[in-house]
Amino acid sequence: MKQLPRILAAAAVSLAFALPAYADTTLTVHYPMPGFFKNVMDTISKKFMEENPEIKIQFASPSATYEEGIQTILRQAGTDEMPDITFIGLNRLRMLNERDVAVDLGPLVKKDGNMAELGFSDTILKLAQVNGKQVGLAFATSNPIMYYNADLVKAAGGDPDNPPKTWDEVIALGGKIKALGNGVDGIDFRWQGDDWMFSALLFGAGGKMLNEDESKVAFNGPEGEKAMEILQRMVKEGGMPVFTKPAGEQAFAAGKVGFEFQTTGALVNTIKNVGDKFTLRTAKIPLIDPINGHLPTGGNAVVILTKDAAKQDAAWKFAKFAAGPYGASVVVPGTGYVPNNELAAKSPEYLGDFYKKNPLFQAGLSQMPRMIPWYAFPGTNGVKVTQTIVDNLSRIVDQSATPKEALTDAASDVEGMLPTQ
């Protein structure tokens, strides 16, 4: 009998070595924009921990924006403060890759075999690739849509069941809504914060940010001129004031703005904020060039940062879960983002019947064939480049510069920030 404790101890040691590498692992996770993602992250992590009790998820302080998020991670890189996992804006994956901060997920994808069985098609995988390297897995993807106040549209002589399909029609109807008076404005176009909504106009005109070898600015061509002119016309003809981002959201939700153009990812919050104050509708965003126009893919990807082998195994399990069919089935109805996982989009178990029952979500889904990557500027000045574009957009909105002046100045400044060849 004296040997029994020894046998049990030996068995315990053997069992410990037989457990998976992620046993009793705690992962620190960072994410941006808690207004959009806090409830989503809480739901996904809770479900994950229920299914994987040996892995604990704890959250670092979230960042207010994608821009703040990437700067936080780059500051923390290589220190004890750096989280094990982060969620990074799709247009900032390039910065992580150029600085070799993110773990290459390619070997993990290859080891798992057929990722398509989990809903990760090659198309979806490419959303979070940089020069063929799998930097992350797309978690939440979006495109810009048109939100509109059906009551104001009707009051201004429009047809809520047949919303504007061109920018000319939007601007004309926006002007009529502005003319209703009583503190009502025609349009809120979400140009602040980053270059995403400018991309919606530029890509919608068939344009691009840089030339093929990324040595020169290309957004100052005819397509960029058309984009800037549309922005100016929104102000001068369409009744668009100088809004801050929060002020624009509040004014639209209060029933004081006819049209709002921003990410489909804001849909759930908009529905909640509008309540029963007016009839909310959504539709496709107009394209300056309906034939050759495209839309930028917004959103973020889950990225593994930890270099610890045991934590990497656990982090990979969490990444696949968050970006997988269950995660997508939480993200879409919880925010308004479009599904980034094909299994979730097609399966009745997840989102198969969701869009039939929720017509406000259909605009973003219908635009998915138009989506192309959110452009990532090369080099270390990506955040500065974005801010330069935003600063020049503001000059058009506050009417301190013409579209031509703002475009010329933005192109000159950005070209000086590009890496030398």
Short mmCIF file of C-alpha atoms in Angstrom, two decimals:
data_model
loop_
_atom_site.label_atom_id
_atom_site.label_comp_id
_atom_site.label_asym_id
_atom_site.label_seq_id
_atom_site.Cartn_x
_atom_site.Cartn_y
_atom_site.Cartn_z
CA MET A 1 0.00 0.00 0.00
CA LYS A 2 2.94 2.30 0.60
CA GLN A 3 3.60 2.26 -3.13
CA LEU A 4 0.14 3.68 -3.96
CA PRO A 5 1.03 7.35 -3.32
CA ARG A 6 4.09 6.97 -5.53
CA ILE A 7 2.00 5.40 -8.29
CA LEU A 8 -0.56 8.19 -8.07
CA ALA A 9 2.15 10.84 -8.11
CA ALA A 10 3.75 9.27 -11.16
CA ALA A 11 0.37 9.11 -12.87
CA ALA A 12 -0.22 12.79 -12.12
CA VAL A 13 3.13 13.73 -13.66
CA SER A 14 2.38 11.64 -16.77
CA LEU A 15 -1.05 13.24 -17.09
CA ALA A 16 0.45 16.71 -16.82
CA PHE A 17 2.80 16.00 -19.72
CA ALA A 18 -0.07 14.50 -21.75
CA LEU A 19 -2.25 17.60 -21.52
CA PRO A 20 -2.41 20.03 -24.49
CA ALA A 21 0.19 22.79 -24.71
CA TYR A 22 -2.45 25.42 -23.88
CA ALA A 23 -3.36 23.87 -20.48
CA ASP A 24 -4.01 26.44 -17.75
CA THR A 25 -3.10 29.28 -20.10
CA THR A 26 -4.21 32.89 -19.67
CA LEU A 27 -4.35 35.03 -22.80
CA THR A 28 -4.38 38.81 -22.71
CA VAL A 29 -6.48 40.21 -25.55
CA HIS A 30 -6.56 43.79 -26.87
CA TYR A 31 -9.25 45.18 -29.17
CA PRO A 32 -10.35 48.59 -30.54
CA MET A 33 -13.63 50.53 -30.52
CA PRO A 34 -15.40 49.19 -27.42
CA GLY A 35 -18.57 51.00 -28.47
CA PHE A 36 -18.85 48.50 -31.30
CA PHE A 37 -17.09 45.47 -29.89
CA LYS A 38 -17.30 45.24 -26.07
CA ASN A 39 -20.49 43.18 -25.94
CA VAL A 40 -19.32 41.09 -28.89
CA MET A 41 -15.96 40.35 -27.26
CA ASP A 42 -17.58 39.52 -23.94
CA THR A 43 -19.99 37.08 -25.59
CA ILE A 44 -17.34 35.35 -27.72
CA SER A 45 -14.82 35.02 -24.89
CA LYS A 46 -17.45 33.66 -22.49
CA LYS A 47 -18.52 30.98 -24.96
CA PHE A 48 -14.90 30.15 -25.77
CA MET A 49 -13.98 29.69 -22.12
CA GLU A 50 -17.04 27.50 -21.55
CA GLU A 51 -15.83 25.21 -24.33
CA ASN A 52 -12.15 25.53 -23.37
CA PRO A 53 -12.01 25.81 -19.56
CA GLU A 54 -8.23 25.35 -19.56
CA ILE A 55 -7.79 28.69 -21.39
CA LYS A 56 -8.64 31.97 -19.69
CA ILE A 57 -9.25 35.22 -21.58
CA GLN A 58 -8.51 38.57 -19.97
CA PHE A 59 -8.85 41.89 -21.78
CA ALA A 60 -6.36 44.73 -21.91
CA SER A 61 -7.74 48.27 -21.99
CA PRO A 62 -9.39 48.72 -25.40
CA SER A 63 -8.36 51.49 -27.82
CA ALA A 64 -10.89 54.08 -28.96
CA THR A 65 -9.99 53.77 -32.66
CA TYR A 66 -8.03 51.60 -35.07
CA GLU A 67 -5.39 54.33 -35.28
CA GLU A 68 -4.90 54.40 -31.51
CA GLY A 69 -4.89 50.62 -31.50
CA ILE A 70 -1.97 50.20 -33.89
CA GLN A 71 0.04 52.90 -32.14
CA THR A 72 -0.54 51.21 -28.77
CA ILE A 73 0.65 47.84 -30.07
CA LEU A 74 3.74 49.31 -31.73
CA ARG A 75 4.68 51.09 -28.49
CA GLN A 76 4.26 47.89 -26.49
CA ALA A 77 5.98 45.57 -28.98
CA GLY A 78 8.70 43.55 -27.31
CA THR A 79 7.74 44.63 -23.78
CA ASP A 80 5.86 42.89 -20.99
CA GLU A 81 2.88 45.16 -21.70
CA MET A 82 2.28 43.70 -25.16
CA PRO A 83 -0.88 41.54 -25.24
CA ASP A 84 -0.89 37.99 -26.57
CA ILE A 85 -3.60 38.74 -29.13
CA THR A 86 -4.83 41.93 -30.71
CA PHE A 87 -7.48 42.99 -33.21
CA ILE A 88 -5.97 45.39 -35.76
CA GLY A 89 -7.59 47.46 -38.52
CA LEU A 90 -7.17 45.72 -41.88
CA ASN A 91 -5.29 48.71 -43.28
CA ARG A 92 -2.69 48.53 -40.48
CA LEU A 93 -1.69 44.88 -40.87
CA ARG A 94 1.02 46.02 -43.24
CA MET A 95 2.64 48.11 -40.50
CA LEU A 96 2.75 45.12 -38.16
CA ASN A 97 4.23 42.95 -40.87
CA GLU A 98 6.90 45.47 -41.88
CA ARG A 99 8.04 45.67 -38.26
CA ASP A 100 7.84 41.89 -37.80
CA VAL A 101 5.55 42.20 -34.78
CA ALA A 102 2.85 39.68 -35.71
CA VAL A 103 3.23 35.89 -35.73
CA ASP A 104 3.10 34.37 -39.22
CA LEU A 105 -0.06 32.26 -39.23
CA GLY A 106 0.86 30.52 -42.49
CA PRO A 107 2.42 27.45 -40.82
CA LEU A 108 -0.60 27.11 -38.52
CA VAL A 109 -3.01 27.34 -41.45
CA LYS A 110 -0.99 24.72 -43.33
CA LYS A 111 -0.86 22.42 -40.29
CA ASP A 112 -4.65 22.58 -39.86
CA GLY A 113 -5.20 21.51 -43.45
CA ASN A 114 -8.51 22.46 -45.06
CA MET A 115 -9.51 25.77 -43.46
CA ALA A 116 -12.44 25.99 -45.89
CA GLU A 117 -14.25 23.41 -43.79
CA LEU A 118 -14.36 26.02 -41.02
CA GLY A 119 -15.65 28.69 -43.42
CA PHE A 120 -12.27 30.24 -44.22
CA SER A 121 -12.12 30.30 -48.02
CA ASP A 122 -9.01 31.51 -49.84
CA THR A 123 -10.81 34.81 -50.51
CA ILE A 124 -11.49 35.33 -46.83
CA LEU A 125 -7.96 34.34 -45.82
CA LYS A 126 -6.52 36.89 -48.26
CA LEU A 127 -8.30 39.75 -46.47
CA ALA A 128 -5.70 39.47 -43.69
CA GLN A 129 -2.66 38.68 -45.82
CA VAL A 130 0.24 41.03 -46.57
CA ASN A 131 2.29 40.13 -49.64
CA GLY A 132 1.06 36.57 -49.33
CA LYS A 133 1.89 36.27 -45.61
CA GLN A 134 -1.00 35.34 -43.30
CA VAL A 135 -0.71 38.12 -40.72
CA GLY A 136 -4.12 37.52 -39.16
CA LEU A 137 -7.65 36.19 -39.69
CA ALA A 138 -10.35 38.64 -40.75
CA PHE A 139 -12.68 39.09 -37.78
CA ALA A 140 -15.12 41.88 -38.61
CA THR A 141 -15.53 43.17 -42.15
CA SER A 142 -17.63 46.07 -43.34
CA ASN A 143 -18.43 48.36 -46.21
CA PRO A 144 -19.94 51.85 -46.22
CA ILE A 145 -23.70 52.13 -46.67
CA MET A 146 -26.39 54.79 -46.84
CA TYR A 147 -28.60 55.26 -43.79
CA TYR A 148 -31.63 57.47 -44.31
CA ASN A 149 -34.53 58.99 -42.43
CA ALA A 150 -37.56 57.82 -44.40
CA ASP A 151 -39.79 60.46 -42.78
CA LEU A 152 -37.55 63.36 -43.88
CA VAL A 153 -37.12 61.86 -47.34
CA LYS A 154 -40.89 61.71 -47.74
CA ALA A 155 -41.38 65.22 -46.33
CA ALA A 156 -38.90 66.56 -48.91
CA GLY A 157 -40.77 64.94 -51.80
CA GLY A 158 -38.67 61.78 -52.12
CA ASP A 159 -39.81 58.17 -52.21
CA PRO A 160 -38.56 56.19 -49.17
CA ASP A 161 -39.16 52.95 -51.06
CA ASN A 162 -36.98 54.13 -53.95
CA PRO A 163 -33.95 55.87 -52.37
CA PRO A 164 -31.36 57.80 -54.41
CA LYS A 165 -29.01 55.66 -56.48
CA THR A 166 -26.57 58.36 -57.64
CA TRP A 167 -24.69 61.11 -55.84
CA ASP A 168 -26.53 63.70 -57.93
CA GLU A 169 -29.83 62.36 -56.56
CA VAL A 170 -28.52 62.25 -52.98
CA ILE A 171 -27.23 65.81 -53.10
CA ALA A 172 -30.42 67.15 -54.70
CA LEU A 173 -32.65 65.47 -52.12
CA GLY A 174 -30.29 66.46 -49.29
CA GLY A 175 -30.70 70.09 -50.33
CA LYS A 176 -34.50 69.74 -50.24
CA ILE A 177 -34.32 68.20 -46.75
CA LYS A 178 -32.13 71.09 -45.59
CA ALA A 179 -34.74 73.48 -46.99
CA LEU A 180 -37.38 71.99 -44.68
CA GLY A 181 -35.88 74.16 -41.93
CA ASN A 182 -36.43 73.56 -38.22
CA GLY A 183 -32.72 72.84 -37.70
CA VAL A 184 -32.68 69.91 -40.11
CA ASP A 185 -29.59 69.10 -42.19
CA GLY A 186 -29.40 67.11 -45.40
CA ILE A 187 -26.30 64.91 -45.14
CA ASP A 188 -23.73 63.54 -42.70
CA PHE A 189 -20.77 61.93 -44.49
CA ARG A 190 -18.33 60.29 -42.08
CA TRP A 191 -15.06 61.76 -43.42
CA GLN A 192 -13.41 62.23 -40.01
CA GLY A 193 -10.94 59.90 -38.32
CA ASP A 194 -9.28 58.06 -41.20
CA ASP A 195 -9.18 57.76 -44.99
CA TRP A 196 -11.82 55.02 -45.25
CA MET A 197 -14.77 57.12 -46.40
CA PHE A 198 -12.54 59.07 -48.78
CA SER A 199 -11.61 55.65 -50.16
CA ALA A 200 -15.31 54.95 -50.67
CA LEU A 201 -15.54 57.95 -52.99
CA LEU A 202 -12.15 57.38 -54.64
CA PHE A 203 -12.57 53.62 -55.18
CA GLY A 204 -16.19 54.26 -56.13
CA ALA A 205 -14.86 56.40 -58.98
CA GLY A 206 -12.49 53.62 -60.06
CA GLY A 207 -9.42 55.29 -58.56
CA LYS A 208 -6.59 54.10 -56.34
CA MET A 209 -4.29 55.60 -53.72
CA LEU A 210 -0.83 55.00 -55.26
CA ASN A 211 0.52 53.84 -58.61
CA GLU A 212 1.42 50.20 -59.28
CA ASP A 213 4.94 50.27 -57.79
CA GLU A 214 3.79 52.52 -54.91
CA SER A 215 6.34 55.18 -55.77
CA LYS A 216 3.88 57.98 -56.51
CA VAL A 217 0.49 59.26 -55.39
CA ALA A 218 -2.40 58.31 -57.68
CA PHE A 219 -5.35 59.69 -55.73
CA ASN A 220 -4.82 63.14 -57.28
CA GLY A 221 -5.97 61.98 -60.71
CA PRO A 222 -9.41 62.49 -62.31
CA GLU A 223 -11.02 59.99 -59.93
CA GLY A 224 -9.72 61.86 -56.88
CA GLU A 225 -10.90 65.15 -58.31
CA LYS A 226 -14.41 63.72 -58.74
CA ALA A 227 -14.35 62.40 -55.18
CA MET A 228 -13.35 65.76 -53.70
CA GLU A 229 -15.93 67.57 -55.83
CA ILE A 230 -18.69 65.31 -54.52
CA LEU A 231 -17.62 66.12 -50.96
CA GLN A 232 -17.74 69.84 -51.71
CA ARG A 233 -21.18 69.51 -53.32
CA MET A 234 -22.49 67.75 -50.21
CA VAL A 235 -21.62 70.91 -48.29
CA LYS A 236 -22.67 73.54 -50.81
CA GLU A 237 -25.72 71.86 -52.33
CA GLY A 238 -26.65 68.93 -50.08
CA GLY A 239 -26.95 70.62 -46.71
CA MET A 240 -23.97 69.00 -44.95
CA PRO A 241 -22.63 70.97 -41.96
CA VAL A 242 -19.25 70.68 -40.24
CA PHE A 243 -20.01 67.80 -37.89
CA THR A 244 -17.68 66.04 -35.50
CA LYS A 245 -18.15 62.27 -35.59
CA PRO A 246 -20.21 62.11 -32.36
CA ALA A 247 -22.25 65.19 -33.29
CA GLY A 248 -23.17 63.70 -36.65
CA GLU A 249 -24.26 60.42 -35.07
CA GLN A 250 -26.33 62.22 -32.45
CA ALA A 251 -27.98 64.53 -34.98
CA PHE A 252 -28.96 61.67 -37.26
CA ALA A 253 -30.29 59.56 -34.38
CA ALA A 254 -32.32 62.57 -33.18
CA GLY A 255 -34.04 62.82 -36.56
CA LYS A 256 -32.26 66.02 -37.61
CA VAL A 257 -30.34 64.65 -40.65
CA GLY A 258 -31.73 63.09 -43.82
CA PHE A 259 -28.82 60.90 -44.97
CA GLU A 260 -25.89 59.41 -43.10
CA PHE A 261 -23.01 57.66 -44.86
CA GLN A 262 -20.79 55.46 -42.75
CA THR A 263 -19.86 51.86 -41.96
CA THR A 264 -22.45 49.14 -41.84
CA GLY A 265 -20.68 48.20 -38.61
CA ALA A 266 -22.55 51.06 -36.89
CA LEU A 267 -25.95 49.64 -37.81
CA VAL A 268 -26.90 48.02 -34.49
CA ASN A 269 -25.92 51.10 -32.49
CA THR A 270 -27.84 53.30 -34.94
CA ILE A 271 -30.96 51.14 -34.63
CA LYS A 272 -30.76 51.39 -30.83
CA ASN A 273 -30.13 55.15 -30.86
CA VAL A 274 -32.91 55.91 -33.33
CA GLY A 275 -35.48 53.79 -31.52
CA ASP A 276 -38.95 54.83 -32.62
CA LYS A 277 -38.10 58.47 -33.32
CA PHE A 278 -38.40 57.93 -37.07
CA THR A 279 -38.46 55.21 -39.72
CA LEU A 280 -34.86 54.14 -40.37
CA ARG A 281 -33.91 52.64 -43.72
CA THR A 282 -30.64 51.55 -45.33
CA ALA A 283 -29.50 51.26 -48.95
CA LYS A 284 -26.39 50.86 -51.07
CA ILE A 285 -23.97 53.78 -51.16
CA PRO A 286 -23.81 55.39 -54.63
CA LEU A 287 -20.73 54.82 -56.79
CA ILE A 288 -19.34 57.66 -58.90
CA ASP A 289 -18.55 55.02 -61.54
CA PRO A 290 -21.25 52.31 -61.31
CA ILE A 291 -19.34 50.04 -63.70
CA ASN A 292 -15.74 50.21 -62.45
CA GLY A 293 -16.35 51.43 -58.91
CA HIS A 294 -15.45 49.46 -55.80
CA LEU A 295 -15.73 49.88 -52.03
CA PRO A 296 -13.08 49.59 -49.31
CA THR A 297 -13.26 46.67 -46.92
CA GLY A 298 -13.33 48.05 -43.41
CA GLY A 299 -12.97 46.14 -40.20
CA ASN A 300 -10.22 44.29 -38.41
CA ALA A 301 -8.37 41.01 -38.08
CA VAL A 302 -7.37 38.94 -35.09
CA VAL A 303 -3.57 38.85 -34.82
CA ILE A 304 -1.35 36.69 -32.63
CA LEU A 305 1.57 38.53 -31.00
CA THR A 306 2.91 36.16 -28.36
CA LYS A 307 6.13 34.34 -29.17
CA ASP A 308 5.56 31.81 -26.35
CA ALA A 309 4.95 28.41 -27.97
CA ALA A 310 2.37 27.21 -25.44
CA LYS A 311 0.45 30.47 -25.62
CA GLN A 312 0.56 30.42 -29.42
CA ASP A 313 -1.32 27.10 -29.46
CA ALA A 314 -4.03 28.55 -27.23
CA ALA A 315 -4.08 31.85 -29.15
CA TRP A 316 -4.53 30.03 -32.47
CA LYS A 317 -7.47 28.15 -31.01
CA PHE A 318 -9.05 31.42 -29.84
CA ALA A 319 -8.33 33.18 -33.16
CA LYS A 320 -10.10 30.47 -35.15
CA PHE A 321 -13.03 30.52 -32.75
CA ALA A 322 -13.41 34.32 -32.81
CA ALA A 323 -13.11 34.57 -36.60
CA GLY A 324 -15.00 31.33 -37.18
CA PRO A 325 -18.70 30.67 -37.68
CA TYR A 326 -19.70 31.20 -34.04
CA GLY A 327 -17.78 34.48 -33.83
CA ALA A 328 -19.30 35.72 -37.07
CA SER A 329 -22.78 34.79 -35.84
CA VAL A 330 -22.17 37.12 -32.87
CA VAL A 331 -20.45 39.94 -34.78
CA VAL A 332 -23.08 40.40 -37.51
CA PRO A 333 -26.25 40.78 -35.41
CA GLY A 334 -24.26 42.45 -32.63
CA THR A 335 -22.83 45.23 -34.81
CA GLY A 336 -23.99 45.24 -38.44
CA TYR A 337 -20.70 44.07 -39.97
CA VAL A 338 -20.98 41.70 -42.92
CA PRO A 339 -20.07 38.03 -42.38
CA ASN A 340 -16.38 37.23 -42.83
CA ASN A 341 -16.98 33.49 -42.61
CA GLU A 342 -18.73 31.58 -45.38
CA LEU A 343 -19.97 28.79 -43.13
CA ALA A 344 -21.67 31.33 -40.87
CA ALA A 345 -23.21 33.17 -43.82
CA LYS A 346 -24.73 30.06 -45.40
CA SER A 347 -25.62 27.79 -42.49
CA PRO A 348 -29.14 27.99 -40.94
CA GLU A 349 -27.43 27.20 -37.63
CA TYR A 350 -25.78 30.62 -37.74
CA LEU A 351 -26.87 33.39 -40.15
CA GLY A 352 -28.69 31.52 -42.91
CA ASP A 353 -32.12 33.06 -42.12
CA PHE A 354 -30.90 36.23 -40.43
CA TYR A 355 -30.97 38.54 -43.45
CA LYS A 356 -34.49 37.53 -44.45
CA LYS A 357 -35.72 38.57 -41.04
CA ASN A 358 -33.59 41.74 -40.77
CA PRO A 359 -33.86 43.80 -43.97
CA LEU A 360 -31.81 46.73 -42.61
CA PHE A 361 -28.74 44.46 -42.74
CA GLN A 362 -29.17 43.59 -46.43
CA ALA A 363 -27.50 46.72 -47.87
CA GLY A 364 -24.05 45.80 -46.58
CA LEU A 365 -24.45 42.16 -47.61
CA SER A 366 -25.50 43.11 -51.15
CA GLN A 367 -22.34 45.20 -51.62
CA MET A 368 -19.89 42.42 -50.75
CA PRO A 369 -19.04 41.72 -54.44
CA ARG A 370 -17.80 45.34 -54.70
CA MET A 371 -15.41 45.08 -51.74
CA ILE A 372 -11.64 45.41 -52.23
CA PRO A 373 -8.92 45.74 -49.56
CA TRP A 374 -8.70 48.91 -47.50
CA TYR A 375 -5.47 50.35 -48.84
CA ALA A 376 -2.45 50.20 -46.53
CA PHE A 377 0.22 52.81 -47.23
CA PRO A 378 3.81 51.49 -47.22
CA GLY A 379 6.47 52.52 -44.75
CA THR A 380 6.40 53.87 -41.22
CA ASN A 381 4.31 56.98 -41.93
CA GLY A 382 0.96 55.26 -42.49
CA VAL A 383 -0.81 57.02 -39.62
CA LYS A 384 0.62 60.42 -40.63
CA VAL A 385 -0.47 59.87 -44.24
CA THR A 386 -4.00 59.11 -43.13
CA GLN A 387 -4.13 62.21 -40.93
CA THR A 388 -2.84 64.37 -43.81
CA ILE A 389 -5.70 63.18 -46.02
CA VAL A 390 -8.24 63.81 -43.25
CA ASP A 391 -6.85 67.29 -42.59
CA ASN A 392 -7.31 68.22 -46.24
CA LEU A 393 -10.82 66.78 -46.35
CA SER A 394 -11.66 69.08 -43.44
CA ARG A 395 -10.54 72.08 -45.49
CA ILE A 396 -13.15 71.20 -48.11
CA VAL A 397 -15.89 70.66 -45.56
CA ASP A 398 -15.20 73.97 -43.77
CA GLN A 399 -14.80 75.62 -47.22
CA SER A 400 -11.33 76.99 -46.54
CA ALA A 401 -9.97 75.30 -49.69
CA THR A 402 -11.27 74.20 -53.07
CA PRO A 403 -11.23 70.50 -54.00
CA LYS A 404 -8.31 71.13 -56.35
CA GLU A 405 -6.27 72.96 -53.70
CA ALA A 406 -6.91 70.34 -51.02
CA LEU A 407 -6.15 67.46 -53.37
CA THR A 408 -2.92 69.05 -54.62
CA ASP A 409 -1.71 69.80 -51.09
CA ALA A 410 -2.61 66.31 -49.82
CA ALA A 411 -0.79 64.65 -52.73
CA SER A 412 2.32 66.78 -52.25
CA ASP A 413 2.50 66.08 -48.52
CA VAL A 414 1.80 62.36 -48.85
CA GLU A 415 4.37 61.89 -51.60
CA GLY A 416 7.01 63.29 -49.24
CA MET A 417 6.08 60.66 -46.65
CA LEU A 418 6.41 57.64 -48.94
CA PRO A 419 9.45 55.37 -48.56
CA THR A 420 12.28 56.14 -50.96
CA GLN A 421 12.65 53.47 -53.60
#
